C-alpha positions as a LaTeX table, in Angstrom:
\begin{tabular}{lrrr}
\hline
Residue & $x$ (\AA) & $y$ (\AA) & $z$ (\AA) \\
\hline
Met1 & 92.46 & 87.25 & 91.37 \\
Phe2 & 89.30 & 89.27 & 91.98 \\
Arg3 & 86.26 & 87.63 & 93.59 \\
Pro4 & 83.18 & 89.42 & 92.19 \\
Ser5 & 80.76 & 88.07 & 94.80 \\
Thr6 & 82.64 & 89.79 & 97.65 \\
Gly7 & 84.72 & 92.45 & 95.88 \\
Thr8 & 87.90 & 90.95 & 97.32 \\
Trp9 & 91.37 & 90.90 & 95.74 \\
Phe10 & 93.71 & 87.98 & 96.50 \\
Leu11 & 97.32 & 88.86 & 95.68 \\
Arg12 & 100.36 & 86.60 & 95.66 \\
Pro13 & 103.48 & 88.77 & 95.29 \\
Ser14 & 106.37 & 87.59 & 93.14 \\
Ala15 & 108.68 & 89.09 & 95.78 \\
Ala16 & 108.99 & 87.58 & 99.25 \\
Gly17 & 106.06 & 89.44 & 100.79 \\
Pro18 & 103.05 & 87.56 & 102.19 \\
Ala19 & 99.92 & 86.87 & 100.20 \\
Thr20 & 97.06 & 89.26 & 100.94 \\
Ala21 & 93.28 & 89.48 & 100.73 \\
Thr22 & 91.90 & 93.00 & 100.35 \\
Ala23 & 88.30 & 94.08 & 100.02 \\
Trp24 & 88.10 & 96.73 & 97.31 \\
Gly25 & 84.89 & 96.83 & 95.34 \\
Thr26 & 81.49 & 95.24 & 95.49 \\
Asn27 & 79.43 & 92.66 & 93.63 \\
Gly28 & 79.01 & 93.79 & 90.01 \\
Asp29 & 82.21 & 95.84 & 89.85 \\
Leu30 & 84.74 & 95.17 & 87.09 \\
Pro31 & 88.43 & 94.86 & 88.05 \\
Val32 & 90.61 & 97.36 & 86.15 \\
Pro33 & 94.08 & 97.13 & 87.74 \\
Gly34 & 96.78 & 99.38 & 86.37 \\
Asp35 & 99.58 & 101.77 & 87.32 \\
Tyr36 & 97.48 & 104.87 & 87.89 \\
Asp37 & 100.05 & 106.71 & 90.06 \\
Gly38 & 103.16 & 106.00 & 88.00 \\
Asp39 & 105.17 & 104.19 & 90.69 \\
Gly40 & 105.74 & 101.11 & 88.56 \\
Lys41 & 103.26 & 98.98 & 90.51 \\
Ala42 & 99.70 & 97.99 & 89.60 \\
Asp43 & 97.03 & 99.56 & 91.81 \\
Leu44 & 93.77 & 98.02 & 92.97 \\
Ala45 & 90.97 & 99.55 & 90.92 \\
Val46 & 87.39 & 98.76 & 90.00 \\
Phe47 & 84.89 & 100.27 & 87.60 \\
Arg48 & 81.25 & 100.29 & 88.64 \\
Pro49 & 79.16 & 99.92 & 85.45 \\
Ser50 & 75.89 & 100.96 & 87.09 \\
Thr51 & 77.22 & 104.44 & 87.90 \\
Gly52 & 80.27 & 104.83 & 85.63 \\
Thr53 & 82.51 & 105.39 & 88.67 \\
Trp54 & 86.16 & 104.41 & 89.10 \\
Phe55 & 87.44 & 103.48 & 92.55 \\
Leu56 & 91.24 & 103.59 & 92.80 \\
Arg57 & 93.48 & 102.49 & 95.67 \\
Pro58 & 97.08 & 103.54 & 94.94 \\
Ser59 & 99.89 & 101.16 & 95.85 \\
Ala60 & 102.11 & 104.13 & 96.77 \\
Gly61 & 99.96 & 104.93 & 99.80 \\
Gly62 & 98.24 & 108.02 & 98.45 \\
Pro63 & 94.56 & 108.61 & 99.17 \\
Ala64 & 91.96 & 106.38 & 97.57 \\
Ser65 & 89.65 & 108.07 & 95.10 \\
Ala66 & 86.26 & 107.72 & 93.48 \\
Thr67 & 85.89 & 109.39 & 90.09 \\
Ala68 & 82.82 & 109.46 & 87.88 \\
Trp69 & 83.98 & 108.90 & 84.32 \\
Gly70 & 81.54 & 107.09 & 82.11 \\
Ser71 & 77.91 & 106.13 & 82.09 \\
Ser72 & 75.82 & 103.01 & 82.57 \\
Gly73 & 76.63 & 100.59 & 79.75 \\
Asp74 & 80.12 & 101.96 & 79.08 \\
Leu75 & 83.10 & 99.59 & 79.00 \\
Pro76 & 86.28 & 100.52 & 80.90 \\
Val77 & 89.39 & 100.71 & 78.71 \\
Pro78 & 92.20 & 102.10 & 80.90 \\
Gly79 & 95.57 & 102.65 & 79.27 \\
Asp80 & 98.44 & 105.11 & 78.98 \\
Tyr81 & 97.02 & 107.18 & 76.14 \\
Asp82 & 99.22 & 110.25 & 76.76 \\
Gly83 & 102.54 & 108.48 & 77.32 \\
Asp84 & 103.24 & 109.78 & 80.84 \\
Gly85 & 103.71 & 106.34 & 82.37 \\
Lys86 & 100.34 & 106.35 & 84.15 \\
Ala87 & 97.12 & 104.59 & 83.24 \\
Asp88 & 94.38 & 107.02 & 82.22 \\
Leu89 & 90.68 & 106.69 & 82.93 \\
Ala90 & 88.91 & 105.81 & 79.70 \\
Val91 & 85.64 & 104.26 & 78.59 \\
Phe92 & 84.26 & 102.97 & 75.31 \\
Arg93 & 80.57 & 103.49 & 74.64 \\
Pro94 & 79.37 & 100.49 & 72.59 \\
Ser95 & 76.11 & 102.11 & 71.50 \\
Thr96 & 77.92 & 104.88 & 69.62 \\
Gly97 & 81.48 & 103.56 & 69.19 \\
Thr98 & 82.86 & 106.56 & 71.07 \\
Trp99 & 85.95 & 106.70 & 73.29 \\
Phe100 & 86.01 & 109.08 & 76.25 \\
Leu101 & 89.54 & 109.69 & 77.56 \\
Arg102 & 90.60 & 111.55 & 80.72 \\
Pro103 & 94.39 & 111.96 & 80.69 \\
Ser104 & 96.26 & 111.58 & 83.97 \\
Ala105 & 98.76 & 114.24 & 82.84 \\
Gly106 & 96.12 & 116.95 & 83.13 \\
Gly107 & 95.48 & 117.51 & 79.44 \\
Pro108 & 91.96 & 118.08 & 78.17 \\
Ala109 & 89.47 & 115.23 & 78.14 \\
Ser110 & 88.39 & 114.01 & 74.75 \\
Ala111 & 85.60 & 112.16 & 72.98 \\
Thr112 & 86.55 & 110.34 & 69.78 \\
Ala113 & 84.31 & 108.25 & 67.54 \\
Trp114 & 86.24 & 105.12 & 66.56 \\
Gly115 & 84.16 & 102.02 & 66.00 \\
Thr116 & 80.52 & 101.18 & 65.69 \\
Ser117 & 77.83 & 99.40 & 67.67 \\
Gly118 & 78.91 & 95.81 & 68.32 \\
Asp119 & 82.66 & 96.48 & 68.12 \\
Leu120 & 84.93 & 95.41 & 70.97 \\
Pro121 & 87.55 & 97.87 & 72.25 \\
Val122 & 91.12 & 96.52 & 72.17 \\
Pro123 & 93.40 & 99.47 & 72.99 \\
Gly124 & 97.15 & 98.99 & 73.11 \\
Asp125 & 100.46 & 100.32 & 71.85 \\
Tyr126 & 100.36 & 98.90 & 68.34 \\
Asp127 & 102.92 & 101.33 & 66.87 \\
Gly128 & 105.51 & 101.21 & 69.66 \\
Asp129 & 105.47 & 104.92 & 70.56 \\
Gly130 & 104.72 & 104.38 & 74.26 \\
Lys131 & 101.08 & 105.44 & 73.99 \\
Ala132 & 97.92 & 103.32 & 73.82 \\
Asp133 & 96.16 & 103.54 & 70.47 \\
Leu134 & 92.43 & 103.46 & 69.85 \\
Ala135 & 91.52 & 100.09 & 68.38 \\
Val136 & 88.44 & 97.94 & 67.94 \\
Phe137 & 87.82 & 94.36 & 66.89 \\
Arg138 & 84.69 & 93.67 & 64.88 \\
Pro139 & 83.50 & 90.15 & 65.78 \\
Gly140 & 81.17 & 89.84 & 62.80 \\
Asn141 & 83.99 & 89.96 & 60.24 \\
Gly142 & 87.12 & 89.40 & 62.35 \\
Thr143 & 88.60 & 92.76 & 61.39 \\
Trp144 & 90.81 & 95.02 & 63.52 \\
Tyr145 & 90.51 & 98.79 & 63.08 \\
Leu146 & 93.51 & 100.71 & 64.45 \\
Arg147 & 93.92 & 104.46 & 64.92 \\
Pro148 & 97.54 & 105.12 & 65.89 \\
Ser149 & 98.38 & 107.78 & 68.47 \\
Ala150 & 101.34 & 108.73 & 66.28 \\
Ala151 & 100.87 & 110.33 & 62.87 \\
Gly152 & 100.61 & 107.05 & 60.95 \\
Pro153 & 97.50 & 106.22 & 58.94 \\
Ala154 & 94.55 & 104.31 & 60.34 \\
Ser155 & 94.27 & 100.70 & 59.23 \\
Ala156 & 91.81 & 97.84 & 58.88 \\
Thr157 & 93.22 & 94.31 & 59.08 \\
Ala158 & 91.30 & 91.06 & 58.83 \\
Trp159 & 92.63 & 88.70 & 61.51 \\
Gly160 & 90.16 & 86.26 & 62.95 \\
Thr161 & 86.65 & 85.09 & 62.24 \\
Asn162 & 83.19 & 85.32 & 63.76 \\
Gly163 & 83.27 & 83.86 & 67.27 \\
Asp164 & 86.97 & 84.50 & 67.92 \\
Met165 & 88.04 & 86.38 & 71.05 \\
Pro166 & 90.59 & 89.18 & 70.61 \\
Val167 & 93.67 & 88.67 & 72.80 \\
Pro168 & 96.12 & 91.39 & 71.77 \\
Gly169 & 99.57 & 91.37 & 73.36 \\
Asp170 & 103.28 & 91.70 & 72.64 \\
Tyr171 & 103.92 & 88.06 & 71.79 \\
Asn172 & 107.27 & 88.56 & 70.03 \\
Gly173 & 108.87 & 91.06 & 72.41 \\
Asp174 & 109.31 & 93.92 & 69.93 \\
Gly175 & 107.54 & 96.49 & 72.08 \\
Lys176 & 104.43 & 96.57 & 69.91 \\
Ile177 & 101.06 & 94.95 & 70.48 \\
Asp178 & 100.32 & 92.13 & 68.03 \\
Leu179 & 96.94 & 91.20 & 66.57 \\
Ala180 & 95.86 & 87.89 & 68.07 \\
Val181 & 92.69 & 85.88 & 68.58 \\
Phe182 & 91.70 & 82.84 & 70.59 \\
Arg183 & 89.26 & 80.43 & 68.92 \\
Pro184 & 87.11 & 78.84 & 71.64 \\
Gly185 & 85.84 & 76.09 & 69.36 \\
Asn186 & 89.26 & 74.47 & 68.95 \\
Gly187 & 91.29 & 76.10 & 71.75 \\
Thr188 & 93.76 & 77.60 & 69.30 \\
Trp189 & 95.65 & 80.91 & 69.45 \\
Tyr190 & 96.29 & 82.75 & 66.20 \\
Val191 & 98.94 & 85.49 & 66.38 \\
Asn192 & 99.54 & 87.68 & 63.35 \\
Gly193 & 103.02 & 86.92 & 62.05 \\
Gly194 & 103.35 & 83.76 & 64.10 \\
Ala195 & 102.25 & 80.14 & 64.00 \\
Ala196 & 98.85 & 78.96 & 65.20 \\
Thr197 & 99.18 & 77.32 & 68.61 \\
Ala198 & 96.73 & 74.90 & 70.17 \\
Trp199 & 96.61 & 75.74 & 73.88 \\
Gly200 & 93.28 & 75.11 & 75.51 \\
Thr201 & 90.04 & 73.35 & 74.77 \\
Asn202 & 86.46 & 74.24 & 73.91 \\
Gly203 & 84.99 & 76.44 & 76.64 \\
Asp204 & 88.31 & 77.71 & 78.02 \\
Gln205 & 88.83 & 81.41 & 78.71 \\
Pro206 & 92.07 & 82.97 & 77.46 \\
Leu207 & 93.91 & 84.92 & 80.16 \\
Pro208 & 94.41 & 87.63 & 80.96 \\
Leu209 & 91.32 & 89.24 & 79.52 \\
Pro210 & 90.76 & 93.00 & 79.77 \\
Ala211 & 87.63 & 93.88 & 81.73 \\
Ala212 & 85.85 & 95.16 & 78.62 \\
Ile213 & 86.39 & 91.91 & 76.69 \\
Arg214 & 85.50 & 89.73 & 79.66 \\
Gln215 & 82.26 & 91.66 & 80.11 \\
Ala216 & 81.42 & 91.22 & 76.44 \\
Phe217 & 81.98 & 87.48 & 76.34 \\
Phe218 & 81.29 & 86.49 & 79.95 \\
Pro219 & 78.77 & 89.01 & 81.36 \\
\hline
\end{tabular}
């Protein structure tokens, strides 16, 4: 867990190592853990919304880094967009619906308009090609707009309704991210292609939530 008031991470390893408490970040930072160095382990990382700066602390022991990528108001959307096995720095700008990607593999940075003001970014590997796809969820009409990283066509799929929280994930184990929403009013999960499951109650927060979605619903 990440304690926003102190910028401290509390980790409980699944292996036999001891639990740890590590200060990495400050009040107001957003936790954006991910495998940024490609060693198969999640690294401590925070995004500072006020300055658009990423602070990374690699698990492999390499030097920590501070990288400006984004601007005030941007939402962090890290993911492996280039398929090299490392999380890339990426932000979504809600005011313009633009994605700004900085590949870890050294390729050129990019700015891509995908979405509109009010959309929520929900990147993930929806087509199973090993790369994160650009995707947004439009809360007003419960529609998902996907732009595959492969050559497939873009799509718009209605799954959810106004007030639902997007909770994409690979719920059936096929290696592709599924469309899914959590309905706070009745504590029910709705996964595309699966049965609706009541798990929670009014006011609960579905976990885990990406930093961008958490910031949108629980600022």
